[in-house]
Amino acid sequence: VYKRQELLGLLGSIILIMVGMRLLFGELDSRMAMKRLDLKYFLDFEQRYTYKNMKSTVLLMVFCFLLFGGISIFSGNGLLLLVLFVAIGVVVDIVSGWVFHFYGRFRFKKRIGEAKGVVERLKKEIERPFDPEEITELQDNYDFLEVVDSYVQEEDHMACLSRDGGVFMEKMKHYSQVAFLVDEKLEEAKQRFADTKVRVTGLTSDKRYPFKDGRLDLLVCYNTNFKPEEVGRVLKEDGIFIAHQLGSENMQELTTMSSPFQAKNVWNMQVLSESLRKLNYLLLDRRENRSEMRFLTLGAFVHYLKANSKINLDHIENYANVLNVISQLIQNKGYFAVKTHHFYVVARKRSQSL
């Protein structure tokens, strides 16, 4: 009985500490959010409350029980008491979080209103008609369309992998007698090539390329991921693989702003070239370019991201902080600049390639 009373006292202390810490750190977080102009922090008070601390709270409660509870979990009711202790701690944490969320709607009402006003301004900037001249890029040291066209033969079977709805393939000067487009934006691509000989399709149900083994003479991969084993499967012996890729340094400014602690992988011409060499491909040509792209309006920047990335910008509230910083840079400097990094590699499949 004595130990149970001690346990109840410990639980009561933890409850008070958890509620107090929630309010204290909530106030500190709000002050930091004001200094950082963190719109997302205040906009979240408008959303439905969701609990995200389950794992950390369970671990904390188990730790406190084992360290200070004075009851062995192998005793008669030890395990049951542990479960109850943890359950009560989680419930209290959920309730305290909801209380602060509800409290914050009134405590930060003015800040929430200001954040919503900024979001509306951003939406108006984004919805302005897009002009291609609002995006400028320093001259590349290669013309990838010319590279691809130099390998297209009339009598061949060719395919292009992309995720832009066929925008790149449409710019090609000519196609082989049998030409396929495998694109993520399937409906858009079908409309674009409705009156052409290009056959538009998607991946199979098991995410493989929709071709028989050794079917293609030429496979072009433009700014999308590819599967080396599938490339090797569908290419004929001596078939040509041309890959154009966005490098790991491409638009690093955005990664730094949105995910400053995200691990950085290395993806460049040298890495891809070595990978293909190990798969017994013969390298025929390769070039790499590092440059700068400038966006003169926020709408142009968002248009580019929607066309060239998988970022979902349908709900800009999720990216309000980054978009607001970019908008302010455009107002102050007249443009927002990012570094670009892209490269291509041309390789021939040799015998024993995957």
Coordinates of C-alpha atoms in Angstrom, one line a residue:
V1 CA 0.0 0.0 0.0
Y2 CA 2.8 2.3 0.9
K3 CA 4.5 1.8 -2.5
R4 CA 1.3 2.3 -4.3
Q5 CA 0.8 5.6 -2.5
E6 CA 4.3 6.6 -3.5
L7 CA 3.5 5.6 -7.1
L8 CA 0.3 7.8 -7.0
G9 CA 2.4 10.7 -5.7
L10 CA 4.9 10.2 -8.4
L11 CA 2.1 10.1 -11.0
G12 CA 0.6 13.2 -9.6
S13 CA 3.9 15.0 -9.7
I14 CA 4.5 13.9 -13.3
I15 CA 1.0 15.1 -14.3
L16 CA 1.7 18.5 -12.9
I17 CA 5.1 18.7 -14.4
M18 CA 3.8 17.6 -17.9
V19 CA 1.0 20.2 -17.8
G20 CA 3.4 22.9 -16.6
M21 CA 6.1 22.0 -19.1
R22 CA 3.5 22.0 -21.9
L23 CA 2.4 25.6 -21.0
L24 CA 5.9 26.8 -20.4
F25 CA 7.5 25.4 -23.6
G26 CA 4.4 26.4 -25.5
E27 CA 5.0 30.0 -24.6
L28 CA 8.7 29.8 -25.4
D29 CA 8.0 28.1 -28.7
S30 CA 5.5 30.9 -29.6
R31 CA 8.2 33.6 -28.9
M32 CA 10.7 31.8 -31.0
A33 CA 8.1 31.5 -33.8
M34 CA 7.5 35.2 -33.7
K35 CA 11.2 35.9 -34.0
R36 CA 11.5 33.5 -36.9
L37 CA 8.3 34.7 -38.6
D38 CA 7.1 31.1 -38.4
L39 CA 3.7 31.3 -40.0
K40 CA 3.2 27.5 -39.9
Y41 CA 3.4 27.5 -36.1
F42 CA 0.4 29.8 -35.8
L43 CA -1.5 28.4 -38.7
D44 CA -1.4 24.9 -37.0
F45 CA -3.7 26.3 -34.2
E46 CA -6.4 26.6 -36.9
Q47 CA -6.1 22.9 -37.7
R48 CA -7.7 20.0 -35.8
Y49 CA -5.5 18.9 -32.9
T50 CA -3.5 15.7 -33.6
Y51 CA -1.4 14.0 -31.0
K52 CA 2.2 13.1 -32.2
N53 CA 4.1 12.3 -29.0
M54 CA 3.0 8.8 -28.3
K55 CA 6.4 7.0 -28.5
S56 CA 8.3 9.6 -26.5
T57 CA 5.7 9.8 -23.8
V58 CA 5.5 6.0 -23.4
L59 CA 9.3 5.8 -23.1
L60 CA 9.3 8.6 -20.6
M61 CA 6.6 7.0 -18.4
V62 CA 8.3 3.6 -18.5
F63 CA 11.6 5.2 -17.6
C64 CA 10.0 7.0 -14.6
F65 CA 8.2 3.9 -13.4
L66 CA 11.3 1.8 -13.5
L67 CA 13.6 4.4 -12.0
F68 CA 11.4 5.9 -9.3
G69 CA 8.3 3.6 -9.0
G70 CA 9.9 1.2 -6.5
I71 CA 7.8 -1.7 -7.8
S72 CA 9.2 -4.6 -9.9
I73 CA 7.3 -5.3 -13.1
F74 CA 7.8 -9.0 -12.3
S75 CA 5.8 -8.7 -9.0
G76 CA 2.2 -9.6 -8.7
N77 CA 0.6 -6.5 -10.0
G78 CA 3.8 -4.8 -11.2
L79 CA 3.1 -5.2 -14.9
L80 CA -0.5 -4.1 -14.6
L81 CA 0.6 -1.0 -12.6
L82 CA 3.1 -0.2 -15.3
V83 CA 0.5 -0.4 -18.0
L84 CA -1.9 1.9 -16.0
F85 CA 0.9 4.3 -15.2
V86 CA 1.9 4.6 -18.9
A87 CA -1.8 4.9 -20.0
I88 CA -2.5 7.7 -17.5
G89 CA 0.6 9.5 -18.6
V90 CA -0.3 9.3 -22.3
V91 CA -3.9 10.5 -21.6
V92 CA -2.6 13.4 -19.5
D93 CA -0.2 14.4 -22.3
I94 CA -3.0 14.2 -24.9
V95 CA -5.3 16.3 -22.7
S96 CA -2.6 18.9 -21.9
G97 CA -1.7 19.2 -25.5
W98 CA -5.3 19.7 -26.5
V99 CA -5.7 22.3 -23.7
F100 CA -2.7 24.3 -25.0
H101 CA -4.0 23.9 -28.6
F102 CA -7.3 25.3 -27.6
Y103 CA -5.7 28.0 -25.4
G104 CA -3.4 29.0 -28.2
R105 CA -6.3 29.9 -30.5
F106 CA -7.2 32.7 -28.1
R107 CA -3.7 33.5 -26.8
F108 CA -2.3 34.0 -30.4
K109 CA -5.5 35.1 -32.1
K110 CA -3.8 38.2 -33.5
R111 CA -0.8 36.2 -34.8
I112 CA -3.0 33.6 -36.4
G113 CA -4.9 36.3 -38.2
E114 CA -1.7 37.9 -39.5
A115 CA -0.4 34.5 -40.7
K116 CA -3.7 33.8 -42.5
G117 CA -3.4 37.3 -44.2
V118 CA 0.1 36.4 -45.4
V119 CA -1.2 33.1 -46.9
E120 CA -3.9 34.9 -48.8
R121 CA -1.4 37.3 -50.2
L122 CA 0.8 34.4 -51.3
K123 CA -2.1 32.7 -53.0
K124 CA -2.8 35.8 -55.0
E125 CA 0.8 36.1 -56.1
I126 CA 0.8 32.4 -57.1
E127 CA -2.5 32.6 -59.0
R128 CA -1.3 35.4 -61.3
P129 CA -1.0 34.4 -65.0
F130 CA 2.4 32.7 -65.6
D131 CA 4.8 34.2 -68.1
P132 CA 7.8 31.9 -69.2
E133 CA 10.0 35.0 -69.3
E134 CA 9.7 35.2 -65.5
I135 CA 12.2 32.3 -65.3
T136 CA 15.7 32.8 -66.5
E137 CA 18.7 30.5 -66.4
L138 CA 22.3 31.0 -67.2
Q139 CA 23.4 29.3 -70.4
D140 CA 23.9 25.5 -70.2
N141 CA 27.2 24.1 -71.4
Y142 CA 25.2 21.5 -73.4
D143 CA 21.9 21.1 -75.3
F144 CA 20.3 17.8 -74.2
L145 CA 17.8 17.8 -77.0
E146 CA 20.6 17.8 -79.5
V147 CA 22.3 15.0 -77.6
V148 CA 19.2 12.8 -77.7
D149 CA 18.3 13.6 -81.3
S150 CA 21.8 12.5 -82.4
Y151 CA 21.0 8.9 -81.2
V152 CA 17.5 8.6 -82.6
Q153 CA 17.3 6.3 -85.6
E154 CA 14.2 6.0 -87.8
E155 CA 14.2 2.1 -87.8
D156 CA 14.7 1.8 -84.1
H157 CA 12.4 1.2 -81.1
M158 CA 12.7 3.9 -78.6
A159 CA 11.1 5.0 -75.3
C160 CA 11.3 8.0 -73.0
L161 CA 10.8 7.9 -69.2
S162 CA 9.7 11.2 -67.7
R163 CA 7.4 12.9 -65.2
D164 CA 6.5 16.1 -66.9
G165 CA 3.5 15.0 -69.0
G166 CA 5.6 14.7 -72.1
V167 CA 6.9 18.3 -72.2
F168 CA 10.4 17.2 -72.9
M169 CA 9.6 14.5 -75.5
E170 CA 7.3 16.9 -77.4
K171 CA 10.4 19.2 -78.0
M172 CA 12.3 16.4 -79.8
K173 CA 12.9 17.0 -83.5
H174 CA 12.0 13.5 -84.5
Y175 CA 11.2 10.0 -83.2
S176 CA 11.9 6.4 -84.2
Q177 CA 9.3 4.5 -86.2
V178 CA 8.2 2.9 -82.9
A179 CA 8.2 5.4 -80.0
F180 CA 6.9 5.1 -76.5
L181 CA 6.4 7.6 -73.6
V182 CA 6.2 6.3 -70.0
D183 CA 5.1 9.2 -67.9
E184 CA 3.8 9.7 -64.4
K185 CA 1.3 12.3 -65.6
L186 CA -0.5 9.8 -67.9
E187 CA -3.6 11.7 -68.9
E188 CA -1.7 14.9 -69.6
A189 CA 0.8 13.0 -71.7
K190 CA -2.0 11.2 -73.7
Q191 CA -3.6 14.6 -74.5
R192 CA -0.3 16.0 -75.7
F193 CA 0.4 13.1 -78.1
A194 CA -3.1 12.3 -79.1
D195 CA -2.5 13.0 -82.8
T196 CA 1.1 11.6 -83.0
K197 CA 2.7 8.2 -83.5
V198 CA 4.0 8.3 -79.9
R199 CA 2.4 5.6 -77.7
V200 CA 1.8 6.8 -74.2
T201 CA 1.7 4.4 -71.4
G202 CA 2.6 3.9 -67.7
L203 CA 4.4 1.4 -65.5
T204 CA 2.9 -2.0 -65.0
S205 CA 0.9 -3.0 -61.9
D206 CA 4.2 -4.3 -60.3
K207 CA 6.1 -1.0 -61.2
R208 CA 8.1 -2.5 -64.1
Y209 CA 8.7 -1.0 -67.5
P210 CA 5.9 -2.0 -69.9
F211 CA 8.2 -3.7 -72.5
K212 CA 9.3 -7.2 -73.3
D213 CA 12.9 -8.2 -72.6
G214 CA 15.4 -6.8 -75.2
R215 CA 12.7 -4.7 -77.0
L216 CA 14.3 -1.2 -77.1
D217 CA 17.2 0.2 -79.1
L218 CA 17.1 3.5 -77.2
L219 CA 15.9 4.4 -73.8
V220 CA 15.9 8.0 -72.6
C221 CA 15.3 8.8 -68.9
Y222 CA 14.6 12.5 -68.3
N223 CA 14.7 14.0 -64.8
T224 CA 13.1 11.0 -63.1
N225 CA 14.3 7.9 -61.2
F226 CA 15.1 4.7 -63.1
K227 CA 15.7 1.1 -62.2
P228 CA 19.0 -0.2 -63.5
E229 CA 17.8 -3.8 -63.6
E230 CA 14.7 -2.7 -65.7
V231 CA 16.9 -0.6 -68.0
G232 CA 19.1 -3.6 -68.7
R233 CA 16.1 -5.9 -69.1
V234 CA 14.3 -3.9 -71.8
L235 CA 17.4 -2.8 -73.8
K236 CA 18.7 -4.8 -76.6
E237 CA 22.4 -5.9 -76.7
D238 CA 24.3 -2.7 -77.8
G239 CA 21.2 -0.6 -77.0
I240 CA 21.7 3.0 -75.9
F241 CA 20.7 4.4 -72.5
I242 CA 20.6 8.2 -72.1
A243 CA 20.0 9.5 -68.6
H244 CA 19.4 13.2 -67.8
Q245 CA 19.3 13.7 -64.0
L246 CA 19.0 16.5 -61.5
G247 CA 22.1 16.4 -59.2
S248 CA 22.2 16.5 -55.5
E249 CA 23.3 20.1 -55.5
N250 CA 20.2 21.2 -57.5
M251 CA 18.2 23.9 -55.6
Q252 CA 20.0 23.1 -52.3
E253 CA 18.7 26.5 -51.0
L254 CA 15.2 25.1 -50.8
T255 CA 16.3 22.0 -49.0
T256 CA 18.2 24.1 -46.5
M257 CA 15.2 26.3 -45.9
S258 CA 12.6 23.5 -45.6
S259 CA 14.7 20.6 -44.1
P260 CA 18.0 22.0 -42.6
F261 CA 18.9 18.7 -40.9
Q262 CA 18.0 16.4 -43.8
A263 CA 20.8 14.0 -44.7
K264 CA 22.4 15.0 -48.0
N265 CA 23.0 12.2 -50.6
V266 CA 25.6 12.7 -53.4
W267 CA 24.2 12.2 -56.9
N268 CA 26.3 13.5 -59.8
M269 CA 27.7 12.6 -63.1
Q270 CA 30.6 10.7 -61.6
V271 CA 28.4 8.6 -59.3
L272 CA 26.1 7.6 -62.1
S273 CA 29.0 6.9 -64.5
E274 CA 30.6 4.6 -62.0
S275 CA 27.3 2.8 -61.4
L276 CA 26.9 2.1 -65.1
R277 CA 30.5 1.0 -65.5
K278 CA 30.0 -1.6 -62.7
L279 CA 27.0 -2.9 -64.7
N280 CA 29.2 -3.4 -67.7
Y281 CA 27.9 -0.4 -69.7
L282 CA 30.3 1.4 -72.1
L283 CA 30.2 5.1 -71.5
L284 CA 29.9 7.1 -74.8
D285 CA 29.3 10.7 -73.6
R286 CA 28.6 12.7 -70.5
R287 CA 28.4 16.3 -69.4
E288 CA 27.6 18.1 -66.2
N289 CA 26.4 21.7 -65.6
R290 CA 26.2 23.9 -62.5
S291 CA 24.5 27.2 -63.0
E292 CA 21.9 29.5 -61.6
M293 CA 18.2 29.9 -62.2
R294 CA 16.3 33.1 -61.3
F295 CA 12.6 33.5 -60.6
L296 CA 11.1 37.0 -61.1
T297 CA 7.8 36.2 -59.4
L298 CA 6.6 33.7 -56.8
G299 CA 4.0 32.4 -59.3
A300 CA 6.8 31.4 -61.7
F301 CA 8.7 29.6 -58.9
V302 CA 5.6 27.6 -57.9
H303 CA 4.9 26.8 -61.6
Y304 CA 8.4 25.4 -62.0
L305 CA 8.2 23.3 -58.9
K306 CA 4.8 21.8 -59.9
A307 CA 6.2 20.9 -63.3
N308 CA 9.6 19.6 -62.2
S309 CA 9.2 18.1 -58.7
K310 CA 6.9 15.9 -56.6
I311 CA 6.3 18.5 -54.0
N312 CA 2.5 18.9 -53.4
L313 CA 1.8 22.6 -53.4
D314 CA -2.0 22.3 -53.4
H315 CA -2.0 23.4 -49.8
I316 CA 0.5 26.2 -49.6
E317 CA -0.1 26.6 -45.8
N318 CA 2.3 23.6 -45.4
Y319 CA 5.1 25.7 -47.1
A320 CA 4.0 29.1 -46.0
N321 CA 7.3 29.9 -44.3
V322 CA 9.5 29.1 -47.3
L323 CA 7.2 30.8 -49.8
N324 CA 7.0 33.9 -47.6
V325 CA 10.8 34.2 -47.4
I326 CA 11.0 33.8 -51.2
S327 CA 8.3 36.4 -51.8
Q328 CA 10.2 38.9 -49.6
L329 CA 13.4 38.2 -51.4
I330 CA 11.7 38.8 -54.8
Q331 CA 10.3 42.1 -53.5
N332 CA 13.7 43.2 -52.2
K333 CA 16.0 42.0 -54.9
G334 CA 13.7 41.7 -57.9
Y335 CA 14.3 37.9 -58.1
F336 CA 14.9 34.7 -56.2
A337 CA 17.9 32.7 -57.3
V338 CA 18.8 29.1 -56.8
K339 CA 21.7 27.0 -57.9
T340 CA 21.0 24.4 -60.5
H341 CA 22.9 21.1 -61.0
H342 CA 22.1 18.7 -63.8
F343 CA 24.0 16.2 -65.9
Y344 CA 23.6 13.5 -68.5
V345 CA 25.3 10.2 -69.3
V346 CA 25.1 8.2 -72.5
A347 CA 26.0 4.5 -72.2
R348 CA 25.8 1.4 -74.4
K349 CA 24.6 -1.9 -73.0
R350 CA 27.2 -4.6 -73.5
S351 CA 26.9 -8.3 -73.0
Q352 CA 26.4 -9.5 -69.4
S353 CA 24.9 -6.1 -68.4
L354 CA 21.9 -6.2 -66.1

